[in-house]
Tab-separated table of C-alpha atoms in Angstrom:
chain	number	residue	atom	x	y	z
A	1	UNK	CA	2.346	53.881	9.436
A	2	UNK	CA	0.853	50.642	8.504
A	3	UNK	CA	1.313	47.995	10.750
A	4	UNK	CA	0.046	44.225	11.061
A	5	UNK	CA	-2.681	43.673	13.766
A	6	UNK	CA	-1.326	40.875	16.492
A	7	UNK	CA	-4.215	38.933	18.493
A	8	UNK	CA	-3.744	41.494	21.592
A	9	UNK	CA	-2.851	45.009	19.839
A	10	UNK	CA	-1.719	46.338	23.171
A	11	UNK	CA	1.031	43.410	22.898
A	12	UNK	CA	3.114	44.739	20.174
A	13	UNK	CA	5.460	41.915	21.172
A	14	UNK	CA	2.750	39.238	20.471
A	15	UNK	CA	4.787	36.142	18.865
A	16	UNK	CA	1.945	33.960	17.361
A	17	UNK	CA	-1.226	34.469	15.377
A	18	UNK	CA	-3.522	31.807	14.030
A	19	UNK	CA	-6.946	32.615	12.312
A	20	UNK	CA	-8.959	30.322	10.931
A	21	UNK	CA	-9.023	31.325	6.675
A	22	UNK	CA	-10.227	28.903	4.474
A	23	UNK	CA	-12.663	28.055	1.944
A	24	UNK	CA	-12.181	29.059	-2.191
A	25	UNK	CA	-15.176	31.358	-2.317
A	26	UNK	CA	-13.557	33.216	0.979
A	27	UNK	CA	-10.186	33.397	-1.143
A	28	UNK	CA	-11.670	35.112	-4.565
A	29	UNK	CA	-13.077	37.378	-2.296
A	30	UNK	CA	-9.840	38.202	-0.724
A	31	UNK	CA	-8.460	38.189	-3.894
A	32	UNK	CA	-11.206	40.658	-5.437
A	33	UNK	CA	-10.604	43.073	-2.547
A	34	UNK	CA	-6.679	43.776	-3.185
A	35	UNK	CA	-8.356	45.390	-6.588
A	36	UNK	CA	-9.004	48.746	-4.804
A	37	UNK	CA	-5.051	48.250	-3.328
A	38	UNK	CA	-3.587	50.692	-6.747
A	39	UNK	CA	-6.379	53.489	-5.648
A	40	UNK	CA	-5.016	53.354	-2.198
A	41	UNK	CA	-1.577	53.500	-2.495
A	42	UNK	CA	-1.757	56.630	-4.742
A	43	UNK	CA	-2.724	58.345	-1.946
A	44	UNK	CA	-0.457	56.295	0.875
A	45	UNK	CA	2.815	56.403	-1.374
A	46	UNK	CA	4.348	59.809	-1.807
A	47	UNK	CA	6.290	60.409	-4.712
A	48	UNK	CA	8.408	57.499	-6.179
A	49	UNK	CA	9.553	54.367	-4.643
A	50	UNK	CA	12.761	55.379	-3.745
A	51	UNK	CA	13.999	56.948	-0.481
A	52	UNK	CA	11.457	59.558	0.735
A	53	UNK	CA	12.929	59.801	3.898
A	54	UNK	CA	16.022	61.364	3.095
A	55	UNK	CA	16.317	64.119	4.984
A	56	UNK	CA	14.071	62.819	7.939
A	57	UNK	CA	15.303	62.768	11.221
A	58	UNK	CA	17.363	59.143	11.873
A	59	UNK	CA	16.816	59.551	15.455
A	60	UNK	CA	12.811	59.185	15.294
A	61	UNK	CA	11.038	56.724	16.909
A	62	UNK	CA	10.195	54.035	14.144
A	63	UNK	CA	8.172	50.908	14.363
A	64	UNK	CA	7.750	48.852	11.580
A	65	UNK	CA	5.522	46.025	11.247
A	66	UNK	CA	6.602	42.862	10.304
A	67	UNK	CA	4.748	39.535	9.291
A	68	UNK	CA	5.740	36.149	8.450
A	69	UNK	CA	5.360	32.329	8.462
A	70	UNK	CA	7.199	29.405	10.414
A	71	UNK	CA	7.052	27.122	13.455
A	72	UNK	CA	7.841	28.516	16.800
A	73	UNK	CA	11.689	27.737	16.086
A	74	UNK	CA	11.783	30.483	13.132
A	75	UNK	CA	9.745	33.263	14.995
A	76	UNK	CA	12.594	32.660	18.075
A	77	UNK	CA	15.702	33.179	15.475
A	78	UNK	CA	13.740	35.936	13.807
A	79	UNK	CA	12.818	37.481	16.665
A	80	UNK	CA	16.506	37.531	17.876
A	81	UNK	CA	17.754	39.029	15.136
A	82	UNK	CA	15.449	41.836	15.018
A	83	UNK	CA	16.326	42.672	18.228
A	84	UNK	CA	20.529	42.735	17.139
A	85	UNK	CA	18.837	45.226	14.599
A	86	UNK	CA	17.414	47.529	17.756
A	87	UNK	CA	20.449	47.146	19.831
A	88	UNK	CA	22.500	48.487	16.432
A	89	UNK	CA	19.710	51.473	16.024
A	90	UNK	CA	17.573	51.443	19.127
A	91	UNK	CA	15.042	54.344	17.671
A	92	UNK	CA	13.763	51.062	15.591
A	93	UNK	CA	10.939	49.045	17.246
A	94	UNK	CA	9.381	46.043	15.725
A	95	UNK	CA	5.347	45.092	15.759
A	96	UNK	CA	6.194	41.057	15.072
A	97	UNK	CA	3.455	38.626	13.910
A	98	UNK	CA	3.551	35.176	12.502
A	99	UNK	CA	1.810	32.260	12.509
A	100	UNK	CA	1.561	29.095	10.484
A	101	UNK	CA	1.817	29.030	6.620
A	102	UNK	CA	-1.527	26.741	5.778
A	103	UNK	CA	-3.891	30.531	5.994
A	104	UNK	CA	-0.978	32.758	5.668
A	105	UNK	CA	-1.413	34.103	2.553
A	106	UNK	CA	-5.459	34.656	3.222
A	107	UNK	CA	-4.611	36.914	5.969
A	108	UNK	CA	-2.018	39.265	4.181
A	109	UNK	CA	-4.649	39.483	1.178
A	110	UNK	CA	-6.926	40.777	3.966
A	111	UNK	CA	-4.442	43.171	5.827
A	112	UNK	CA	-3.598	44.651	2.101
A	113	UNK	CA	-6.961	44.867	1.103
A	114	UNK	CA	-7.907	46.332	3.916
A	115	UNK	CA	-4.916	49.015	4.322
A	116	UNK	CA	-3.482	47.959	7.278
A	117	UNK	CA	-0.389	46.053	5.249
A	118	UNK	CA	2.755	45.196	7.252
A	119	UNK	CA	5.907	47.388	6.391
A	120	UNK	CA	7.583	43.805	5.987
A	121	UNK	CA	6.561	40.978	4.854
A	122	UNK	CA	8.029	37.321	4.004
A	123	UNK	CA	6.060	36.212	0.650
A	124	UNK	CA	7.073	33.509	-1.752
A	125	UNK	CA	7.346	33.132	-5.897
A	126	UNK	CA	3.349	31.558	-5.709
A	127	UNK	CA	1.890	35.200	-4.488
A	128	UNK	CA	5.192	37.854	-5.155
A	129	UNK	CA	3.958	38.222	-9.237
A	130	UNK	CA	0.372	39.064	-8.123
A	131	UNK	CA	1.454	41.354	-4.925
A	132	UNK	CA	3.873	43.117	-7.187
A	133	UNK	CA	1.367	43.570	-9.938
A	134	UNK	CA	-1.095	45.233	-8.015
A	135	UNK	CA	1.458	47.864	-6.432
A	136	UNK	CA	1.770	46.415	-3.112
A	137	UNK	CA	5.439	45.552	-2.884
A	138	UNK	CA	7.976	48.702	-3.159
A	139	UNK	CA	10.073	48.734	-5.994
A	140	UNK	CA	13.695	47.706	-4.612
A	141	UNK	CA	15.720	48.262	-7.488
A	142	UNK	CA	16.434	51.631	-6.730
A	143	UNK	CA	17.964	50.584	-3.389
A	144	UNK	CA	19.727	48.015	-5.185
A	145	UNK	CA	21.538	50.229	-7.303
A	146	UNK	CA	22.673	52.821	-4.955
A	147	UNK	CA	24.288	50.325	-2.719
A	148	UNK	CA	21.658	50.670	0.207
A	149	UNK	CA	20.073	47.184	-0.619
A	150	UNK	CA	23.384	45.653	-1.142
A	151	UNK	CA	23.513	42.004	-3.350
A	152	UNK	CA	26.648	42.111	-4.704
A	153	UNK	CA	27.454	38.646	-2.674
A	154	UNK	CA	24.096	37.341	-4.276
A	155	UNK	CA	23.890	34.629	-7.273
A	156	UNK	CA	22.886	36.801	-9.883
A	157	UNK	CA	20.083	34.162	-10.629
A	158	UNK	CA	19.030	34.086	-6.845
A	159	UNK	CA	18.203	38.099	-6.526
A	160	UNK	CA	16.708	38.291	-10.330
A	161	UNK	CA	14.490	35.562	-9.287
A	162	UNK	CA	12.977	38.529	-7.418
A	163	UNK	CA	12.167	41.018	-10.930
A	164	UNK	CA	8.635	40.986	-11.585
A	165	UNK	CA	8.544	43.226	-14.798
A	166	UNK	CA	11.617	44.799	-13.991
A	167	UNK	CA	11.048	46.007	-10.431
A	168	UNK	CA	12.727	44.026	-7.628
A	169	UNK	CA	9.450	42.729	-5.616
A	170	UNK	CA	11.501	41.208	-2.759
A	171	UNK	CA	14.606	40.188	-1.668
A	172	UNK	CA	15.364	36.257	-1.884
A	173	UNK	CA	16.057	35.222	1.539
A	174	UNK	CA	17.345	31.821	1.219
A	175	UNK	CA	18.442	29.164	-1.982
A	176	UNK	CA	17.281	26.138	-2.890
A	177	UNK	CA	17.099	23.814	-5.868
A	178	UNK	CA	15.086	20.573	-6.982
A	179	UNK	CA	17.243	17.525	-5.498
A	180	UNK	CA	15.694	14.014	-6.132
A	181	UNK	CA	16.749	12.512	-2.936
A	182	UNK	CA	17.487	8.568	-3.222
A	183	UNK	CA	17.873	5.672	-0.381
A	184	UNK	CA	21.146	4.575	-0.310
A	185	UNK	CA	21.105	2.015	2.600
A	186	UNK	CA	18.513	0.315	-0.142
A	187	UNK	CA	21.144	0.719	-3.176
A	188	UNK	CA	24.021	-0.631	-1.302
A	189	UNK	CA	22.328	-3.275	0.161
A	190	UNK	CA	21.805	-4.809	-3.146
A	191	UNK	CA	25.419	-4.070	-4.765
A	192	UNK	CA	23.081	-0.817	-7.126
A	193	UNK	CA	24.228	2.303	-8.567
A	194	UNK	CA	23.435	5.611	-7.322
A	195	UNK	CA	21.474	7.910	-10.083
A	196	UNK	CA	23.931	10.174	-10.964
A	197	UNK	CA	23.344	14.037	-11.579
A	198	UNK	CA	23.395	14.465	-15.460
A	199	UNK	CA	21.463	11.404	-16.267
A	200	UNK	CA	19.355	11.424	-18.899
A	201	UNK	CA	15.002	10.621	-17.903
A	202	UNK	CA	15.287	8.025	-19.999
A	203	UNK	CA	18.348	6.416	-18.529
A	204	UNK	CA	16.705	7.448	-15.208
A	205	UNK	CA	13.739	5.384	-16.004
A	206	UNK	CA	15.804	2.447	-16.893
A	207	UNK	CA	18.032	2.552	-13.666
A	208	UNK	CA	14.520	2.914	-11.858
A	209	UNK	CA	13.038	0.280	-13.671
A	210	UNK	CA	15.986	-1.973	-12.768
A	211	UNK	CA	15.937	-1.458	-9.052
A	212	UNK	CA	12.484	-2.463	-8.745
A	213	UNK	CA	13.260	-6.125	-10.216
A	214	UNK	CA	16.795	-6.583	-7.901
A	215	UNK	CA	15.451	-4.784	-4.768
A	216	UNK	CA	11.488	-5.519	-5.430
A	217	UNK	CA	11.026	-1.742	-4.473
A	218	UNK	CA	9.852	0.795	-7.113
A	219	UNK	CA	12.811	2.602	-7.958
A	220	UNK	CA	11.252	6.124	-8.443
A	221	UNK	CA	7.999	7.820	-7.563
A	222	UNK	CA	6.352	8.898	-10.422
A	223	UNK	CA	7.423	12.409	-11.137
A	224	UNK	CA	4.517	13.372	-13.275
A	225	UNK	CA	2.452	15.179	-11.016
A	226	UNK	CA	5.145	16.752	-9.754
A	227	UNK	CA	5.628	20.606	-10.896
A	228	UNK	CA	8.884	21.408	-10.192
A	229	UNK	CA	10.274	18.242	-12.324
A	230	UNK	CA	7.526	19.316	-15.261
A	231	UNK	CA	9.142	22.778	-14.911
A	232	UNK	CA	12.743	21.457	-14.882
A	233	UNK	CA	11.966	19.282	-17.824
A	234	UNK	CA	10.402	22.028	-19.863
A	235	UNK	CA	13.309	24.228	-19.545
A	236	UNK	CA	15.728	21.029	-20.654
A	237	UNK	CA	13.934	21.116	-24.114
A	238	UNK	CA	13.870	24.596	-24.746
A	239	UNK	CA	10.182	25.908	-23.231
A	240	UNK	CA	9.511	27.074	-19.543
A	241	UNK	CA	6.245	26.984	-17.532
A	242	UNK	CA	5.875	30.298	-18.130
A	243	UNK	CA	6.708	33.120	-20.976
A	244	UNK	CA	5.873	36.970	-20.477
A	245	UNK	CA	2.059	37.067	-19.605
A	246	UNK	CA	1.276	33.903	-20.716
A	247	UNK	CA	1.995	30.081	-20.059
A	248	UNK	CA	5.766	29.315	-21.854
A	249	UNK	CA	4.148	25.629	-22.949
A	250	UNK	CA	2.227	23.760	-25.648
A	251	UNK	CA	-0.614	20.572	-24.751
A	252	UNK	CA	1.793	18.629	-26.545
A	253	UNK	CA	4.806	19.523	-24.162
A	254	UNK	CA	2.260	18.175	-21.526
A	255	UNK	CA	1.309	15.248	-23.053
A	256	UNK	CA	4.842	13.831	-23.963
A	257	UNK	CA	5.417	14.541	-20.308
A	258	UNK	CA	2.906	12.209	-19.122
A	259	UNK	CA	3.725	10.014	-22.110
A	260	UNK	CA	7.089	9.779	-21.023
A	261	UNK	CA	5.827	8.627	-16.936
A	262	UNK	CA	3.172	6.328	-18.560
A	263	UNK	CA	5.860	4.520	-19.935
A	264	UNK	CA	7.979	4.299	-16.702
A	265	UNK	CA	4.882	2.938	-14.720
A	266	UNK	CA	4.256	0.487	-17.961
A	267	UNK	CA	8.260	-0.538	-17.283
A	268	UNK	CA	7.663	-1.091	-13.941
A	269	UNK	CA	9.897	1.788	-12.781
A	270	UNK	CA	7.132	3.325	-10.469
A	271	UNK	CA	4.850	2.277	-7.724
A	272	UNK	CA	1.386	1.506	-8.571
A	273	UNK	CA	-1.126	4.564	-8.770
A	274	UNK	CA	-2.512	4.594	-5.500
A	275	UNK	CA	0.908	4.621	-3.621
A	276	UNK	CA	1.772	7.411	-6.172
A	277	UNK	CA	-1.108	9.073	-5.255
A	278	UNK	CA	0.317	8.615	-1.524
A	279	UNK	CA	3.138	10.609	-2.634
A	280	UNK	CA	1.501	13.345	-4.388
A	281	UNK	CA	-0.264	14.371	-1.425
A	282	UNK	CA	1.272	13.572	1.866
A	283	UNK	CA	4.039	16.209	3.410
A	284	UNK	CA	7.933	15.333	3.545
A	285	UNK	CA	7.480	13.578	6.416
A	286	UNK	CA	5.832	10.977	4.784
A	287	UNK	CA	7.579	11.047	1.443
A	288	UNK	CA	7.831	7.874	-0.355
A	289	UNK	CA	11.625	7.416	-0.003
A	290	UNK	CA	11.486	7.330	3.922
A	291	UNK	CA	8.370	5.167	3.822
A	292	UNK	CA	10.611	2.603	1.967
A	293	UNK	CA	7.383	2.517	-1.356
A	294	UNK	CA	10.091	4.126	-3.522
A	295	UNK	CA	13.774	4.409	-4.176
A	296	UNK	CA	13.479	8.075	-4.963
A	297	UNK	CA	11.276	10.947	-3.990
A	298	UNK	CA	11.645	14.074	-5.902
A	299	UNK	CA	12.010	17.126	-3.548
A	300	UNK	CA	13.248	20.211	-2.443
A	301	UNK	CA	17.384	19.947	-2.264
A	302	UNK	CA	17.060	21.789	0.975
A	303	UNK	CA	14.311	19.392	2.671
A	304	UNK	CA	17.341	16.784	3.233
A	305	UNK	CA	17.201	17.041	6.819
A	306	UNK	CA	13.539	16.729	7.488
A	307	UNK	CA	13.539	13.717	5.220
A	308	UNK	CA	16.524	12.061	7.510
A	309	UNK	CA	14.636	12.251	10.553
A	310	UNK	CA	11.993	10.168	9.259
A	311	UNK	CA	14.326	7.415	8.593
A	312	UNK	CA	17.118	5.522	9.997
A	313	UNK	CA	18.497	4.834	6.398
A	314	UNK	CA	21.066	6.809	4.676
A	315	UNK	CA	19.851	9.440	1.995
A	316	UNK	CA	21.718	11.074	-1.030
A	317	UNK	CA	20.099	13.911	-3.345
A	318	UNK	CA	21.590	14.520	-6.860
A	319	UNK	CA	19.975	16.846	-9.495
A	320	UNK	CA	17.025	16.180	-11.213
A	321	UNK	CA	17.758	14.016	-14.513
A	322	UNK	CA	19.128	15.571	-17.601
A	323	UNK	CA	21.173	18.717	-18.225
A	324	UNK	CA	21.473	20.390	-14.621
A	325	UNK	CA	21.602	23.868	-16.027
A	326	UNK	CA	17.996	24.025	-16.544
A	327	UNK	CA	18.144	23.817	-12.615
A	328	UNK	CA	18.173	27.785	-10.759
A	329	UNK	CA	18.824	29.707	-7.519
A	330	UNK	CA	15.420	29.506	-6.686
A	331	UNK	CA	14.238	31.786	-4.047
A	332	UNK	CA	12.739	29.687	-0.985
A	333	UNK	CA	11.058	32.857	0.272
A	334	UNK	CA	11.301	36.149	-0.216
A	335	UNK	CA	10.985	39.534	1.981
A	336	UNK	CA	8.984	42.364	0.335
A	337	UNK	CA	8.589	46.237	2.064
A	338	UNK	CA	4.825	47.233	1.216
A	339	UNK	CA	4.671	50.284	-0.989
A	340	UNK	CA	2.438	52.240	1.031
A	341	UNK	CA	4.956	52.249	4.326
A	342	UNK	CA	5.622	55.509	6.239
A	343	UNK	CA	9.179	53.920	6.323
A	344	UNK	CA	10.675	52.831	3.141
A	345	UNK	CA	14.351	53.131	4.120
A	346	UNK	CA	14.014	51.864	7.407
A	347	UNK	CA	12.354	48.713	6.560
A	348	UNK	CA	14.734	48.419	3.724
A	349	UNK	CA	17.896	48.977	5.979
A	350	UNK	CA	16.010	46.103	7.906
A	351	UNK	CA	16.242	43.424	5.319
A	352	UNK	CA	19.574	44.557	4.401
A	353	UNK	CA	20.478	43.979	7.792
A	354	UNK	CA	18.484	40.568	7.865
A	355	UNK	CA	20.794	39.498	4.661
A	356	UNK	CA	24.186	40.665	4.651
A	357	UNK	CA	24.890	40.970	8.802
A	358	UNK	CA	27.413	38.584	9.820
A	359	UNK	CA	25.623	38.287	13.725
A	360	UNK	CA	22.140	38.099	12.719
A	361	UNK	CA	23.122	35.740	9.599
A	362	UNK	CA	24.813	33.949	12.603
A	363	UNK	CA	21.148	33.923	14.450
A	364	UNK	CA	19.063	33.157	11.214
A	365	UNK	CA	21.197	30.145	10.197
A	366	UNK	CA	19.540	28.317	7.618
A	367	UNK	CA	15.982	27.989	8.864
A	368	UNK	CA	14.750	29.795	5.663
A	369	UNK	CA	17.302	27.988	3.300
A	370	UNK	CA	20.876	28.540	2.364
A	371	UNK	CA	21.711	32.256	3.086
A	372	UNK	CA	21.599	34.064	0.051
A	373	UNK	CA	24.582	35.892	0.640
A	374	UNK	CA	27.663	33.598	-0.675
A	375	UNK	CA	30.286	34.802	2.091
A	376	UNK	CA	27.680	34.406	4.884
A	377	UNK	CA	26.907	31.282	3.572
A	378	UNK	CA	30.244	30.242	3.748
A	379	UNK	CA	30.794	31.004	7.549
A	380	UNK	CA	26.827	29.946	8.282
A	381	UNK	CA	27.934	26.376	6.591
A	382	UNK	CA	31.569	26.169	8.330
A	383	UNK	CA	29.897	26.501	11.661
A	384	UNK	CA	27.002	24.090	10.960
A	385	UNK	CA	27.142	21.284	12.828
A	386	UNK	CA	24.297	18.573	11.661
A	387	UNK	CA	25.793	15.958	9.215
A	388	UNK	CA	22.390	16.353	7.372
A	389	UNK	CA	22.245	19.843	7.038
A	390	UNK	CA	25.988	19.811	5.803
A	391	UNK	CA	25.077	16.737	3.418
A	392	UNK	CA	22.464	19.690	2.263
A	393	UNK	CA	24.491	22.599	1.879
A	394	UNK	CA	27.508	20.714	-0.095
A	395	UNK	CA	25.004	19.629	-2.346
A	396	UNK	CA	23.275	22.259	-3.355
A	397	UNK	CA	26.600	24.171	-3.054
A	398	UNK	CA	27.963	21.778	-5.954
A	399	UNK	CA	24.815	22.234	-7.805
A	400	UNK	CA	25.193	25.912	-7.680
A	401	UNK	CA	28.212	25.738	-10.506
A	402	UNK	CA	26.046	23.968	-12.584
A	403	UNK	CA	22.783	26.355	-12.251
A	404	UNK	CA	21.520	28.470	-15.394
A	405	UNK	CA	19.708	31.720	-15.637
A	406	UNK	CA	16.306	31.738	-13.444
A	407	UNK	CA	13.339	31.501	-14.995
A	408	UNK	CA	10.508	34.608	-14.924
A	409	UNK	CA	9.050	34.550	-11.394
A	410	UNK	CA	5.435	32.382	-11.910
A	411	UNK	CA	2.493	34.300	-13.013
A	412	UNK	CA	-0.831	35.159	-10.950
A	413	UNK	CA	-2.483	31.682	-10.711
A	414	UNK	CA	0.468	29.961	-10.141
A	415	UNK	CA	-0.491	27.489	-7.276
A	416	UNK	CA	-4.226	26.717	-9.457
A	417	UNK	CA	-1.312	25.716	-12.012
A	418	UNK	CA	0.652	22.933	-9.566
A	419	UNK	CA	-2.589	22.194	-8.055
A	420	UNK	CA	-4.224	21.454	-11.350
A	421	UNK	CA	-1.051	19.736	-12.952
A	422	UNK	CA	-1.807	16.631	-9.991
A	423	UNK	CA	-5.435	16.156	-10.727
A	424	UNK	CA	-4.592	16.130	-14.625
A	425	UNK	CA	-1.374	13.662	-14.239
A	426	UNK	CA	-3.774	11.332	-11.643
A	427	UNK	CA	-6.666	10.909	-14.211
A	428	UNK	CA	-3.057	9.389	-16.547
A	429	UNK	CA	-2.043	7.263	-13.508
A	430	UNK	CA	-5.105	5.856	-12.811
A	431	UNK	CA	-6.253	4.922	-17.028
A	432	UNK	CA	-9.195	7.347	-16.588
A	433	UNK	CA	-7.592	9.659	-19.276
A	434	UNK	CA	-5.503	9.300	-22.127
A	435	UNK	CA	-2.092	11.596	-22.040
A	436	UNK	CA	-3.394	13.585	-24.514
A	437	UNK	CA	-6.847	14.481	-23.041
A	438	UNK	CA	-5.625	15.305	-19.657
A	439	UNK	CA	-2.902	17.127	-21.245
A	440	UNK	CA	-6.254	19.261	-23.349
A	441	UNK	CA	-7.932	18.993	-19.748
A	442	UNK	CA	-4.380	20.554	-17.652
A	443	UNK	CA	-3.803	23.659	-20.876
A	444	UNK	CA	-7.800	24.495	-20.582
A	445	UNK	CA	-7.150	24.826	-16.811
A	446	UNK	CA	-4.264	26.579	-16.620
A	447	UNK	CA	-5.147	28.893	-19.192
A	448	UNK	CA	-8.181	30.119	-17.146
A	449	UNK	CA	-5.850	30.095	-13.893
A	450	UNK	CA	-2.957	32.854	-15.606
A	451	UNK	CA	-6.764	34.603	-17.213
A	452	UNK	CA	-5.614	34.089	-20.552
């Protein structure tokens, strides 16, 4: 069995592990080394992806290795509810390791690479496409099908937002949604309207452009480095970010983008560059809505109630501008069993257990987003008790009727993309670039980043 080395591997019970990965050349060598992963798992993974445990005894002593990210608050609700699952089967032991997300994702490249994979493991829709290309993740659509994996209470949208070429990579262990969130203690205060969802970017910008000259804040931060409203926008003419093996946009679909935001800042609708460069790149603690430098801040729906904390003014979130169906079920993390596991149907059972039990959905709460499972979701949100976190959940609950289909989980390269898609958007900002050459500049870039 492959399990996931905890600082002391007496201590199978370990709760926290740290290690210091950084550095780009460090991470294509990661990278590089999950190359010999397909070799490997010919000879780890017996047979097909489906149940190979069939007839093995249920009694045996199992312990599966699990790994994830999170403060200390997530690894104590996860923790508990692994433990419901041993009290339900008590031959089922768990190896638990965690730590914090900034070097998460170096140290699973180096436990694949080097074999020693956990059975489980929380991933998100950055790394899942490049995990599930190389064989890593087990195939769950089997399980799906037969009723062992069961997602029947799922979106549709939510668990195919877990397909990678038409295996199931991982299960979607949460929802969320772009939400631009909007001060409305500022609004009121001046007799404003609220943006409304359905508004078009262009009546967006004018309502923006409007509150800066009554309230003499910026009305919106400037969007244009932002992926997830590029990716929105895309979608609402017809394109996506990305289409099969390749990226789903033109240069010109980028530069009309920043076009559109270099007329916004022109109109006075944005802050100036350098406090949207503030926004770009500080954490939602210090987004610029709760600093009180813009009316809006453009966000995950589900990062309502972190926002609130860092202000005593009231908040509302609607939908991003334009049609709201280009809006999905997005995935805010994922679990995936690793292919080469001694225990496929165990660590399945697991996450089944993890998704649809009513007692540990009671435990899990909505640490890692809105429960994907719509009837646990239900009691999970009846029994909630933060006006912030309800404020959340009815939102993204009402934006739910309105979502389309998901897109294609991103391609290999996908964070280079969002990384790149701020430094092209900044040279705009600041008038060291024209739209169109950063938008040449952004295409070259992301190009090489997919390897197309």
């Amino acid at each position: 069995m492959h399990r996931a080395p905890s600082p002391r591997a007496v201590e199978p019970t370990t709760r926290h592990h740290r290690t210091a990965f950084s550095g780009p050349g460090l991470r294509r060598r990661l990278l590089a080394a999950l190359v010999v992963i397909p070799l490997a798992l010919t000879a780890a993974a017996c047979g097909d992806d489906g149940g190979s445990e069939a007839a093995a005894d249920p009694n045996k002593p199992v312990e599966l290795s699990i790994f994830w990210w999170g403060a200390e608050g997530r690894a104590k609700l996860t923790e508990d509810a692994l433990a419901l699952y041993t009290k339900k089967h008590p031959n089922v032991t768990f190896k638990k390791t965690w730590q914090a997300n900034q070097g998460y994702f170096d140290k699973l490249a180096t436990l694949t690479a080097g074999g020693d994979a956990p059975d489980i493991f929380q991933i998100d829709d950055n790394y899942l496409t490049e995990y599930a290309s190389r064989n890593v993740t087990l195939d769950l659509m089997s399980y799906k099908d037969s009723g062992k994996l069961d997602l029947s209470k799922f979106p549709e949208s939510l668990w195919n937002y877990g397909v990678v070429e038409g295996k199931l990579a991982g299960v979607a262990f949460g929802e969320n949604t772009q939400g631009l969130v909007f001060n409305k203690t500022l609004l009121d205060k001046f007799s404003l309207p609220a943006p409304t969802t359905g508004q078009s970017w262009e009546d967006h910008i004018a309502w923006a452009a409007n509150v800066s000259k009554v309230a003499k804040v910026p009305g919106t931060q400037d969007p244009s480095a932002d992926y997830k409203a590029f990716w929105v926008w895309l979608r609402q003419q017809g394109k996506d970010l990305y289409k099969d093996k390749a990226l789903g946009f033109t240069e010109q679909d980028v530069a009309a983008w920043f076009t559109l935001w270099q007329g916004a800042r022109s109109a006075g609708a944005t802050p100036t560059p350098d406090v949207i460069h503030e926004g770009n790149v500080t954490d939602i603690s210090k987004q610029l809505v709760v600093t009180g430098k813009a009316g809006t801040s453009w966000v995950w729906a589900n990062q309502m109630p972190e926002l609130k904390k860092n202000t005593k003014d009231e908040l509302g979130v609607v939908a991003y501008p334009g049609d709201p169906s280009a809006q999905w079920a997005r995935a805010s993390m994922y679990f995936s069993v690793f292919r080469g596991t001694d225990n496929k149907d165990v660590a399945v059972d697991v996450i089944n257990f993890l998704s649809n039990d009513p007692e540990a959905a009671k435990v899990l709460g909505t640490d890692r987003g809105l429960p994907s499972n719509l009837d646990i979701r239900k009691a999970v949100s009846d029994s909630v008790s933060d006006a912030n976190m309800k404020q959340s959940i009815a939102v993204q609950t009402e934006l739910g009727t309105k979502f389309g289909a998901s897109p294609q989980v991103p391609l290999k390269g996908h964070s280079k993309v969002r990384s790149e898609l701020i430094k092209a958007a900044e040279e705009v900002q600041f008038g060291r670039k024209s739209p169109a050459d950063a938008a040449k500049a952004y295409f070259a870039a992301c190009q090489a980043a997919i390897g197309a």
